Structures are given as C-alpha cells and as structure tokens.
GROMACS .gro file of N, CA and C in nm:
model
  300
    1MET      N    1  -2.086  -1.035   2.667
    1MET     CA    2  -1.941  -0.981   2.660
    1MET      C    3  -1.956  -0.911   2.522
    2ARG      N    4  -1.917  -0.769   2.511
    2ARG     CA    5  -1.906  -0.678   2.421
    2ARG      C    6  -1.762  -0.684   2.354
    3THR      N    7  -1.763  -0.705   2.211
    3THR     CA    8  -1.641  -0.720   2.164
    3THR      C    9  -1.611  -0.575   2.069
    4THR      N   10  -1.493  -0.519   2.091
    4THR     CA   11  -1.463  -0.391   2.024
    4THR      C   12  -1.338  -0.416   1.953
    5PRO      N   13  -1.312  -0.320   1.860
    5PRO     CA   14  -1.184  -0.319   1.784
    5PRO      C   15  -1.053  -0.321   1.894
    6ARG      N   16  -1.084  -0.250   1.983
    6ARG     CA   17  -0.975  -0.247   2.070
    6ARG      C   18  -0.935  -0.396   2.134
    7ARG      N   19  -1.031  -0.460   2.131
    7ARG     CA   20  -0.985  -0.601   2.170
    7ARG      C   21  -0.929  -0.689   2.063
    8TRP      N   22  -0.937  -0.642   1.961
    8TRP     CA   23  -0.895  -0.728   1.819
    8TRP      C   24  -0.769  -0.664   1.766
    9PRO      N   25  -0.641  -0.677   1.826
    9PRO     CA   26  -0.541  -0.604   1.771
    9PRO      C   27  -0.498  -0.641   1.638
   10ILE      N   28  -0.509  -0.760   1.585
   10ILE     CA   29  -0.500  -0.812   1.453
   10ILE      C   30  -0.580  -0.736   1.361
   11LEU      N   31  -0.718  -0.737   1.393
   11LEU     CA   32  -0.793  -0.644   1.294
   11LEU      C   33  -0.737  -0.515   1.283
   12ARG      N   34  -0.717  -0.451   1.401
   12ARG     CA   35  -0.646  -0.303   1.389
   12ARG      C   36  -0.524  -0.303   1.311
   13GLN      N   37  -0.437  -0.399   1.322
   13GLN     CA   38  -0.302  -0.397   1.259
   13GLN      C   39  -0.353  -0.421   1.113
   14THR      N   40  -0.432  -0.492   1.068
   14THR     CA   41  -0.481  -0.515   0.934
   14THR      C   42  -0.525  -0.386   0.874
   15ILE      N   43  -0.611  -0.338   0.944
   15ILE     CA   44  -0.661  -0.202   0.893
   15ILE      C   45  -0.580  -0.104   0.875
   16LEU      N   46  -0.480  -0.051   0.965
   16LEU     CA   47  -0.384   0.019   0.962
   16LEU      C   48  -0.282   0.000   0.853
   17ARG      N   49  -0.244  -0.126   0.831
   17ARG     CA   50  -0.154  -0.174   0.714
   17ARG      C   51  -0.210  -0.148   0.568
   18PHE      N   52  -0.334  -0.153   0.553
   18PHE     CA   53  -0.404  -0.149   0.441
   18PHE      C   54  -0.421  -0.014   0.403
   19GLU      N   55  -0.456   0.083   0.516
   19GLU     CA   56  -0.450   0.229   0.517
   19GLU      C   57  -0.310   0.275   0.465
   20LEU      N   58  -0.210   0.220   0.522
   20LEU     CA   59  -0.061   0.253   0.463
   20LEU      C   60  -0.036   0.228   0.328
   21MET      N   61  -0.081   0.118   0.270
   21MET     CA   62  -0.059   0.085   0.142
   21MET      C   63  -0.138   0.162   0.055
   22ASP      N   64  -0.292   0.186   0.098
   22ASP     CA   65  -0.357   0.293   0.013
   22ASP      C   66  -0.284   0.432   0.001
   23ALA      N   67  -0.242   0.463   0.112
   23ALA     CA   68  -0.169   0.602   0.103
   23ALA      C   69  -0.051   0.614   0.020
   24MET      N   70   0.029   0.486   0.039
   24MET     CA   71   0.145   0.480  -0.043
   24MET      C   72   0.081   0.476  -0.198
   25MET      N   73   0.002   0.415  -0.241
   25MET     CA   74  -0.054   0.414  -0.370
   25MET      C   75  -0.089   0.545  -0.410
   26GLN      N   76  -0.161   0.612  -0.323
   26GLN     CA   77  -0.197   0.761  -0.353
   26GLN      C   78  -0.079   0.854  -0.371
   27ALA      N   79   0.016   0.830  -0.276
   27ALA     CA   80   0.110   0.911  -0.286
   27ALA      C   81   0.220   0.905  -0.403
   28ILE      N   82   0.228   0.777  -0.453
   28ILE     CA   83   0.308   0.759  -0.559
   28ILE      C   84   0.233   0.758  -0.708
   29GLY      N   85   0.091   0.774  -0.693
   29GLY     CA   86   0.038   0.812  -0.808
   29GLY      C   87  -0.042   0.680  -0.847
   30ILE      N   88  -0.066   0.577  -0.799
   30ILE     CA   89  -0.107   0.444  -0.858
   30ILE      C   90  -0.263   0.448  -0.840
   31GLU      N   91  -0.345   0.431  -0.939
   31GLU     CA   92  -0.472   0.425  -0.914
   31GLU      C   93  -0.498   0.272  -0.886
   32GLU      N   94  -0.559   0.263  -0.765
   32GLU     CA   95  -0.594   0.151  -0.712
   32GLU      C   96  -0.681   0.060  -0.799
   33ALA      N   97  -0.786   0.097  -0.889
   33ALA     CA   98  -0.877   0.028  -0.952
   33ALA      C   99  -0.810  -0.027  -1.068
   34SER      N  100  -0.698   0.045  -1.131
   34SER     CA  101  -0.593  -0.003  -1.245
   34SER      C  102  -0.510  -0.092  -1.187
   35ALA      N  103  -0.455  -0.082  -1.079
   35ALA     CA  104  -0.359  -0.192  -1.010
   35ALA      C  105  -0.442  -0.327  -0.974
   36ALA      N  106  -0.558  -0.316  -0.941
   36ALA     CA  107  -0.650  -0.429  -0.922
   36ALA      C  108  -0.678  -0.501  -1.040
   37ARG      N  109  -0.650  -0.456  -1.144
   37ARG     CA  110  -0.659  -0.527  -1.277
   37ARG      C  111  -0.545  -0.620  -1.320
   38LEU      N  112  -0.438  -0.596  -1.264
   38LEU     CA  113  -0.334  -0.680  -1.302
   38LEU      C  114  -0.337  -0.814  -1.249
   39ASP      N  115  -0.314  -0.916  -1.352
   39ASP     CA  116  -0.317  -1.052  -1.306
   39ASP      C  117  -0.465  -1.096  -1.257
   40GLN      N  118  -0.559  -1.043  -1.309
   40GLN     CA  119  -0.691  -1.048  -1.258
   40GLN      C  120  -0.724  -1.043  -1.116
   41GLY      N  121  -0.644  -0.932  -1.040
   41GLY     CA  122  -0.655  -0.902  -0.899
   41GLY      C  123  -0.546  -0.973  -0.814
   42ARG      N  124  -0.498  -1.079  -0.870
   42ARG     CA  125  -0.392  -1.161  -0.780
   42ARG      C  126  -0.272  -1.067  -0.740
   43ALA      N  127  -0.246  -0.978  -0.825
   43ALA     CA  128  -0.130  -0.920  -0.801
   43ALA      C  129  -0.138  -0.813  -0.674
   44ILE      N  130  -0.263  -0.749  -0.680
   44ILE     CA  131  -0.281  -0.658  -0.574
   44ILE      C  132  -0.328  -0.745  -0.438
   45LYS      N  133  -0.357  -0.857  -0.452
   45LYS     CA  134  -0.387  -0.955  -0.332
   45LYS      C  135  -0.241  -0.994  -0.286
   46ARG      N  136  -0.143  -1.028  -0.352
   46ARG     CA  137  -0.023  -1.058  -0.309
   46ARG      C  138   0.037  -0.927  -0.243
   47ALA      N  139   0.035  -0.796  -0.327
   47ALA     CA  140   0.092  -0.686  -0.255
   47ALA      C  141   0.023  -0.655  -0.126
   48ARG      N  142  -0.100  -0.677  -0.086
   48ARG     CA  143  -0.153  -0.648   0.028
   48ARG      C  144  -0.125  -0.734   0.152
   49GLU      N  145  -0.090  -0.870   0.088
   49GLU     CA  146  -0.041  -0.979   0.189
   49GLU      C  147   0.110  -0.940   0.227
   50GLN      N  148   0.199  -0.891   0.113
   50GLN     CA  149   0.330  -0.848   0.156
   50GLN      C  150   0.330  -0.738   0.269
   51CYS      N  151   0.230  -0.650   0.245
   51CYS     CA  152   0.222  -0.536   0.335
   51CYS      C  153   0.187  -0.557   0.473
   52LEU      N  154   0.084  -0.660   0.494
   52LEU     CA  155   0.054  -0.727   0.618
   52LEU      C  156   0.164  -0.786   0.684
   53GLY      N  157   0.252  -0.820   0.619
   53GLY     CA  158   0.381  -0.904   0.676
   53GLY      C  159   0.497  -0.814   0.691
   54CYS      N  160   0.485  -0.704   0.653
   54CYS     CA  161   0.611  -0.586   0.632
   54CYS      C  162   0.645  -0.558   0.779
   55ARG      N  163   0.793  -0.561   0.784
   55ARG     CA  164   0.842  -0.503   0.914
   55ARG      C  165   0.891  -0.369   0.923
   56PHE      N  166   0.853  -0.296   0.810
   56PHE     CA  167   0.908  -0.154   0.773
   56PHE      C  168   0.764  -0.068   0.795
   57SER      N  169   0.662  -0.090   0.847
   57SER     CA  170   0.543  -0.006   0.862
   57SER      C  171   0.585   0.125   0.916
   58CYS      N  172   0.671   0.138   1.021
   58CYS     CA  173   0.699   0.254   1.086
   58CYS      C  174   0.790   0.343   0.977
   59ARG      N  175   0.881   0.270   0.905
   59ARG     CA  176   0.959   0.339   0.814
   59ARG      C  177   0.851   0.408   0.682
   60CYS      N  178   0.780   0.327   0.658
   60CYS     CA  179   0.658   0.350   0.557
   60CYS      C  180   0.576   0.493   0.589
   61ALA      N  181   0.530   0.488   0.726
   61ALA     CA  182   0.468   0.583   0.798
   61ALA      C  183   0.540   0.712   0.772
   62LEU      N  184   0.662   0.706   0.821
   62LEU     CA  185   0.752   0.827   0.816
   62LEU      C  186   0.781   0.851   0.679
   63PHE      N  187   0.814   0.775   0.582
   63PHE     CA  188   0.810   0.819   0.439
   63PHE      C  189   0.695   0.907   0.393
   64LEU      N  190   0.590   0.848   0.428
   64LEU     CA  191   0.473   0.918   0.380
   64LEU      C  192   0.448   1.062   0.441
   65ASP      N  193   0.486   1.060   0.566
   65ASP     CA  194   0.462   1.199   0.644
   65ASP      C  195   0.565   1.291   0.593
   66GLU      N  196   0.669   1.270   0.535
   66GLU     CA  197   0.760   1.359   0.473
   66GLU      C  198   0.764   1.356   0.336
   67LEU      N  199   0.664   1.313   0.255
   67LEU     CA  200   0.653   1.316   0.141
   67LEU      C  201   0.521   1.406   0.063
   68ASP      N  202   0.554   1.479  -0.046
   68ASP     CA  203   0.440   1.554  -0.112
   68ASP      C  204   0.374   1.447  -0.204
   69MET      N  205   0.439   1.433  -0.319
   69MET     CA  206   0.392   1.338  -0.424
   69MET      C  207   0.513   1.284  -0.504
   70SER      N  208   0.538   1.172  -0.529
   70SER     CA  209   0.651   1.119  -0.587
   70SER      C  210   0.625   1.011  -0.672
   71PRO      N  211   0.696   0.982  -0.791
   71PRO     CA  212   0.658   0.873  -0.865
   71PRO      C  213   0.732   0.748  -0.823
   72ASP      N  214   0.805   0.781  -0.729
   72ASP     CA  215   0.923   0.654  -0.687
   72ASP      C  216   0.879   0.609  -0.557
   73PRO      N  217   0.861   0.482  -0.545
   73PRO     CA  218   0.801   0.409  -0.414
   73PRO      C  219   0.943   0.400  -0.319
   74PRO      N  220   0.959   0.395  -0.213
   74PRO     CA  221   1.088   0.377  -0.125
   74PRO      C  222   1.150   0.265  -0.155
   75LYS      N  223   1.284   0.263  -0.153
   75LYS     CA  224   1.354   0.150  -0.161
   75LYS      C  225   1.335   0.022  -0.090
   76PHE      N  226   1.302   0.055   0.056
   76PHE     CA  227   1.275  -0.048   0.155
   76PHE      C  228   1.153  -0.129   0.122
   77CYS      N  229   1.063  -0.072   0.054
   77CYS     CA  230   0.930  -0.119   0.011
   77CYS      C  231   0.918  -0.272  -0.038
   78LEU      N  232   0.877  -0.353   0.015
   78LEU     CA  233   0.842  -0.504  -0.033
   78LEU      C  234   0.767  -0.495  -0.154
   79ASN      N  235   0.688  -0.391  -0.196
   79ASN     CA  236   0.606  -0.400  -0.289
   79ASN      C  237   0.658  -0.317  -0.412
   80ILE      N  238   0.787  -0.281  -0.407
   80ILE     CA  239   0.835  -0.199  -0.517
   80ILE      C  240   0.808  -0.253  -0.648
   81HIS      N  241   0.827  -0.391  -0.657
   81HIS     CA  242   0.821  -0.451  -0.802
   81HIS      C  243   0.659  -0.437  -0.856
   82PHE      N  244   0.582  -0.445  -0.740
   82PHE     CA  245   0.425  -0.426  -0.772
   82PHE      C  246   0.399  -0.309  -0.835
   83PHE      N  247   0.444  -0.201  -0.762
   83PHE     CA  248   0.443  -0.061  -0.810
   83PHE      C  249   0.503  -0.030  -0.921
   84GLN      N  250   0.629  -0.091  -0.958
   84GLN     CA  251   0.701  -0.070  -1.091
   84GLN      C  252   0.600  -0.116  -1.219
   85ARG      N  253   0.544  -0.251  -1.173
   85ARG     CA  254   0.432  -0.291  -1.277
   85ARG      C  255   0.307  -0.221  -1.289
   86CYS      N  256   0.272  -0.165  -1.191
   86CYS     CA  257   0.160  -0.078  -1.205
   86CYS      C  258   0.190   0.055  -1.282
   87ALA      N  259   0.313   0.100  -1.271
   87ALA     CA  260   0.355   0.196  -1.370
   87ALA      C  261   0.384   0.168  -1.510
   88LYS      N  262   0.419   0.044  -1.532
   88LYS     CA  263   0.443  -0.024  -1.677
   88LYS      C  264   0.322  -0.027  -1.738
   89ALA      N  265   0.215  -0.067  -1.649
   89ALA     CA  266   0.078  -0.097  -1.704
   89ALA      C  267  -0.008   0.032  -1.730
   90GLY      N  268   0.043   0.136  -1.700
   90GLY     CA  269  -0.031   0.263  -1.699
   90GLY      C  270  -0.126   0.299  -1.597
   91SER      N  271  -0.104   0.227  -1.483
   91SER     CA  272  -0.203   0.266  -1.379
   91SER      C  273  -0.157   0.382  -1.288
   92PHE      N  274  -0.091   0.490  -1.342
   92PHE     CA  275  -0.067   0.602  -1.266
   92PHE      C  276  -0.177   0.695  -1.265
   93SER      N  277  -0.215   0.776  -1.171
   93SER     CA  278  -0.319   0.882  -1.190
   93SER      C  279  -0.279   0.993  -1.277
   94ALA      N  280  -0.383   1.056  -1.312
   94ALA     CA  281  -0.366   1.163  -1.412
   94ALA      C  282  -0.296   1.278  -1.343
   95ALA      N  283  -0.280   1.293  -1.211
   95ALA     CA  284  -0.237   1.376  -1.134
   95ALA      C  285  -0.083   1.406  -1.166
   96LEU      N  286  -0.005   1.282  -1.190
   96LEU     CA  287   0.132   1.272  -1.179
   96LEU      C  288   0.169   1.277  -1.350
   97GLU      N  289   0.070   1.280  -1.436
   97GLU     CA  290   0.126   1.266  -1.567
   97GLU      C  291   0.159   1.403  -1.618
   98PRO      N  292   0.274   1.411  -1.683
   98PRO     CA  293   0.325   1.540  -1.726
   98PRO      C  294   0.223   1.638  -1.808
   99GLY      N  295   0.229   1.773  -1.787
   99GLY     CA  296   0.129   1.842  -1.838
   99GLY      C  297  -0.001   1.863  -1.808
  100LEU      N  298  -0.021   1.792  -1.718
  100LEU     CA  299  -0.176   1.799  -1.661
  100LEU      C  300  -0.174   1.882  -1.529
   0.00000   0.00000   0.00000
C-alpha cells in the first residue's frame, strides 16, 4: 500500500498552516531566525501551535492575498501578541526599516 500526502489530510493541513504563518511573518517583516530566539524558541513554538488550531486560516489567506507589505498583523490573528513581541525585540526585517 502506497502512502501519499493526499491520504494524509492532517499533514497537508499542517504544512499549509505553517506556510500561512511563514507568509504572514514575511508580509509584516518579521525575521524568522530572530523570532525563533524569543524565549529560547518556545515563543515561536507556541505561535505555530496557535496557527495550527486557528479557525481564521481563510481570512488569513485573504489578508495575505490583498496585502503588499505592512508592519501590522491583522486584528483577528491569534498570534498578534507574538508578532508584537517580535517587533519590540527588533526582529523586523531590514526591508521595513525606515530609510532603507
């Protein structure tokens, strides 16, 4: 019996949710490597877990489709506090820094 990702819907959903979170981090200018250092990696682990259980993935995808680049995460995002902590910790990418 062959196993394919098509037969593993939870794996597919997990990958899609992580891709959404990665895209959100990129869109709002968060550097993943810097974010991963918060709380020795525990903060990004919790954020990823939040993303996995989020019921707003469709709204998230629409937000990303309609967005160029913004320093503000959407208000409905369960990880808004994580992203704000990243901003305070200075883990924004150089692309969003003024004067660059």
